[in-house]
C-alpha positions as a printed Julia matrix, in Angstrom:
220×3 Matrix{Float64}:
  -5.22  -21.94    5.33
  -6.66  -20.5     1.9
  -4.09  -19.2    -0.48
  -4.51  -15.53   -1.22
  -2.87  -12.69   -3.12
  -1.94   -9.4    -1.42
  -2.3    -6.14   -3.14
   0.77   -4.45   -1.69
   1.23   -0.7    -1.92
   4.41   -0.65    0.36
   2.7     1.4     2.84
   1.23    1.22    6.32
  -2.28    0.31    5.5
  -1.2    -2.68    3.52
   1.33   -3.65    6.32
  -1.35   -3.44    8.98
  -3.82   -5.59    6.81
  -1.08   -8.22    6.25
  -0.24   -8.29    9.91
  -3.93   -8.87   10.67
  -4.33  -11.67    8.11
  -1.35  -13.4     9.62
  -2.84  -13.11   12.96
  -6.2   -14.81   11.93
  -4.33  -17.55   10.07
  -7.29  -17.88    7.65
  -5.26  -17.07    4.63
  -1.65  -17.88    3.46
  -0.24  -14.9     1.42
   1.41  -16.72   -1.42
   2.18  -13.57   -3.52
   2.4    -9.81   -3.23
   1.5    -7.61   -6.21
   2.58   -3.94   -6.74
   2.31   -1.47   -9.67
   5.35    0.4   -10.59
   5.72    3.36  -12.96
   7.75    2.1   -15.95
   9.53    5.29  -16.58
  10.9     5.92  -13.06
  10.97    2.58  -11.48
   9.16    3.46   -8.46
   6.09    2.46   -6.6
   3.0     4.19   -8.15
   1.86    7.36   -6.19
   4.28    6.35   -3.12
   7.25    7.2    -5.25
   9.46    4.55   -3.45
  12.52    3.27   -5.26
  12.36   -0.38   -6.69
  15.33   -1.43   -4.67
  13.51   -0.54   -1.4
  10.28   -2.49   -2.48
  12.46   -5.51   -3.24
  14.03   -5.32    0.16
  10.77   -4.98    1.8
   9.38   -7.98    0.11
  12.32  -10.06    1.24
  11.96   -8.87    4.72
   8.2    -9.88    4.7
   9.19  -13.32    3.33
   6.63  -13.42    0.55
   7.39  -13.48   -3.3
   6.5   -10.13   -5.06
   5.23   -9.54   -8.63
   5.86   -6.06  -10.06
   3.44   -4.94  -12.55
   4.96   -1.99  -14.76
   2.73    0.68  -16.09
   3.23    3.96  -17.96
   2.37    7.36  -16.54
  -0.24    8.41  -16.99
  -1.76    4.68  -17.48
  -5.04    4.17  -19.24
  -7.3     2.25  -17.1
  -7.98   -0.28  -19.82
  -4.15   -1.17  -19.76
  -4.1    -1.35  -15.98
  -6.98   -3.67  -15.89
  -5.48   -5.94  -18.81
  -2.13   -6.28  -16.94
  -4.04   -7.06  -13.54
  -6.32   -9.56  -15.27
  -3.44  -11.33  -16.78
  -1.69  -11.57  -13.42
  -4.79  -12.77  -11.47
  -5.8   -15.25  -14.19
  -2.42  -17.09  -13.72
  -3.12  -17.51   -9.9
  -6.79  -18.08  -10.27
  -5.77  -21.24  -12.61
  -3.63  -22.37   -9.69
  -6.5   -22.26   -7.28
  -6.24  -18.94   -5.6
  -9.73  -17.42   -4.96
  -9.03  -14.59   -2.56
  -7.2   -11.14   -2.97
  -6.32   -9.01    0.26
  -6.68   -5.13    0.17
  -5.64   -2.66    2.85
  -8.6    -0.26    1.74
 -10.34    1.43    4.69
 -13.56    3.25    3.94
 -13.75    4.31    0.12
 -16.83    2.5    -1.07
 -16.32    3.44   -4.72
 -12.82    1.89   -4.63
 -14.1    -1.23   -2.87
 -16.91   -1.69   -5.48
 -14.63   -1.27   -8.45
 -12.16   -3.82   -6.95
 -15.02   -6.39   -6.46
 -16.51   -5.86   -9.87
 -13.24   -6.67  -11.32
 -12.59   -9.66   -9.2
 -16.06  -11.15   -9.75
 -15.34  -11.36  -13.56
 -12.61  -13.92  -12.52
 -14.61  -15.69   -9.84
 -12.27  -14.25   -7.15
 -13.18  -12.48   -3.98
 -11.91   -9.45   -2.06
 -10.91   -9.45    1.51
 -10.73   -6.12    3.36
  -9.45   -6.7     6.97
  -9.43   -3.1     8.06
 -12.74   -2.13    6.27
 -14.75    0.69    8.11
 -12.76    0.68   11.26
 -12.04    3.92   12.93
  -8.97    5.48   11.16
  -7.58    7.14   14.24
  -7.73    3.84   16.07
  -6.04    2.17   13.15
  -3.17    4.85   13.18
  -2.7     4.46   16.72
  -2.57    0.7    16.42
   0.0     0.92   13.67
   2.25    2.92   15.98
   1.52    0.86   19.18
   2.55   -2.52   17.42
   5.84   -1.02   16.35
   5.18   -0.42   12.72
   7.78    2.11   11.47
   6.81    4.12    8.3
   8.02    7.16    6.64
   5.74    9.56    4.7
   6.82    9.55    1.02
   4.29   11.67   -0.78
   1.9    14.26    0.21
  -0.85   15.85   -1.81
  -0.17   19.71   -1.46
  -3.63   20.41   -2.16
  -4.78   18.94    1.1
  -1.59   19.12    3.28
   1.39   21.23    3.57
   4.61   19.8     1.87
   6.55   19.92    5.18
   5.01   16.66    6.24
   6.63   14.68    3.45
   9.65   12.83    4.71
   8.45   12.71    8.19
   8.18    9.6    10.25
   4.54    8.39   10.69
   4.24    8.66   14.56
   2.27   10.31   17.24
   3.83   13.68   16.62
   2.8    13.43   12.97
  -0.69   12.51   13.89
  -0.91   15.37   16.53
  -0.1    17.91   13.89
  -2.61   17.03   11.21
  -5.2    19.69   10.72
  -8.83   18.99   10.99
 -10.33   17.24    8.15
  -7.12   15.25    7.2
  -7.67   11.51    7.61
  -5.3    10.03   10.12
  -4.5     7.28    7.62
  -4.52    9.54    4.61
  -7.39    7.39    3.1
  -8.56   10.37    0.98
  -5.16   10.6    -0.78
  -3.75   13.15    1.49
  -0.35   11.2     1.84
   1.28    7.96    1.35
   4.02    6.02    3.29
   6.64    3.32    3.06
   7.04    0.81    5.9
  10.63    0.03    6.72
  10.43   -1.79   10.24
   8.06   -3.6    12.72
   5.27   -6.05   11.53
   4.86   -7.56    9.15
   8.56   -7.19    8.48
  11.0    -9.7     9.93
  13.99   -7.23    9.82
  14.2    -3.53    9.5
  15.22   -1.91    6.32
  18.08    0.73    6.76
  17.51    3.88    4.7
  17.95    7.59    4.78
  15.69   10.52    4.06
  16.56   12.35    0.86
  15.3    15.44   -0.99
  11.71   16.39   -1.42
  10.52   17.58   -4.91
   7.24   18.96   -5.93
   5.73   17.4    -9.0
   2.09   18.04  -10.31
   0.94   19.24   -6.98
   2.48   16.19   -4.94
   5.51   16.5    -2.71
   7.69   13.48   -3.07
  10.32   12.66   -0.72
  13.16   10.27   -1.89
  14.17    7.43    0.44
  17.57    6.23   -0.11
  18.6     2.67    0.81
  21.74    2.41    2.85
């Protein structure tokens, strides 16, 4: 198998992408990489505690690199930190980076442009598949996730903190992507593939910050 890096968000799309990659046996994931906000010690956008991220990586069984960034973060700084990280692995023979992106072409194009500078190639195992089918597949294979962040300009804050399940999908309003690919919501995976063990947690309080509802997940 070809060695590869996994861009890891801690959420359901990354989880399904990793599960698919392991099924194909084309790539061996040698490292996960996640950005964390320096000030809060939480996964960028998802708002997940660093301790839960660490437990998740341990449950997956792949080493994790955490890239700490300020908030807000200038794009030039983000790119410099990612380039430094990827260059280290490129020198060790890695040529592929896995992403859980679904259909946003501008995001994919940006990633590919950055990778091409380092002679790396992006791999997108879920690309342009029907997102309703992907959401149903996640649930069907036993993936367990909780919604950690909701953009209140697109969805009601009451959805934050809820399980990502069939009831959640059935209550989404028209125009909301079932996987939240337009930034409507983000999640944290704590059970099912690709985790080898479940991560015990409780759902804490929800706070509204800058138009986003963040629900705290507390490790138990």
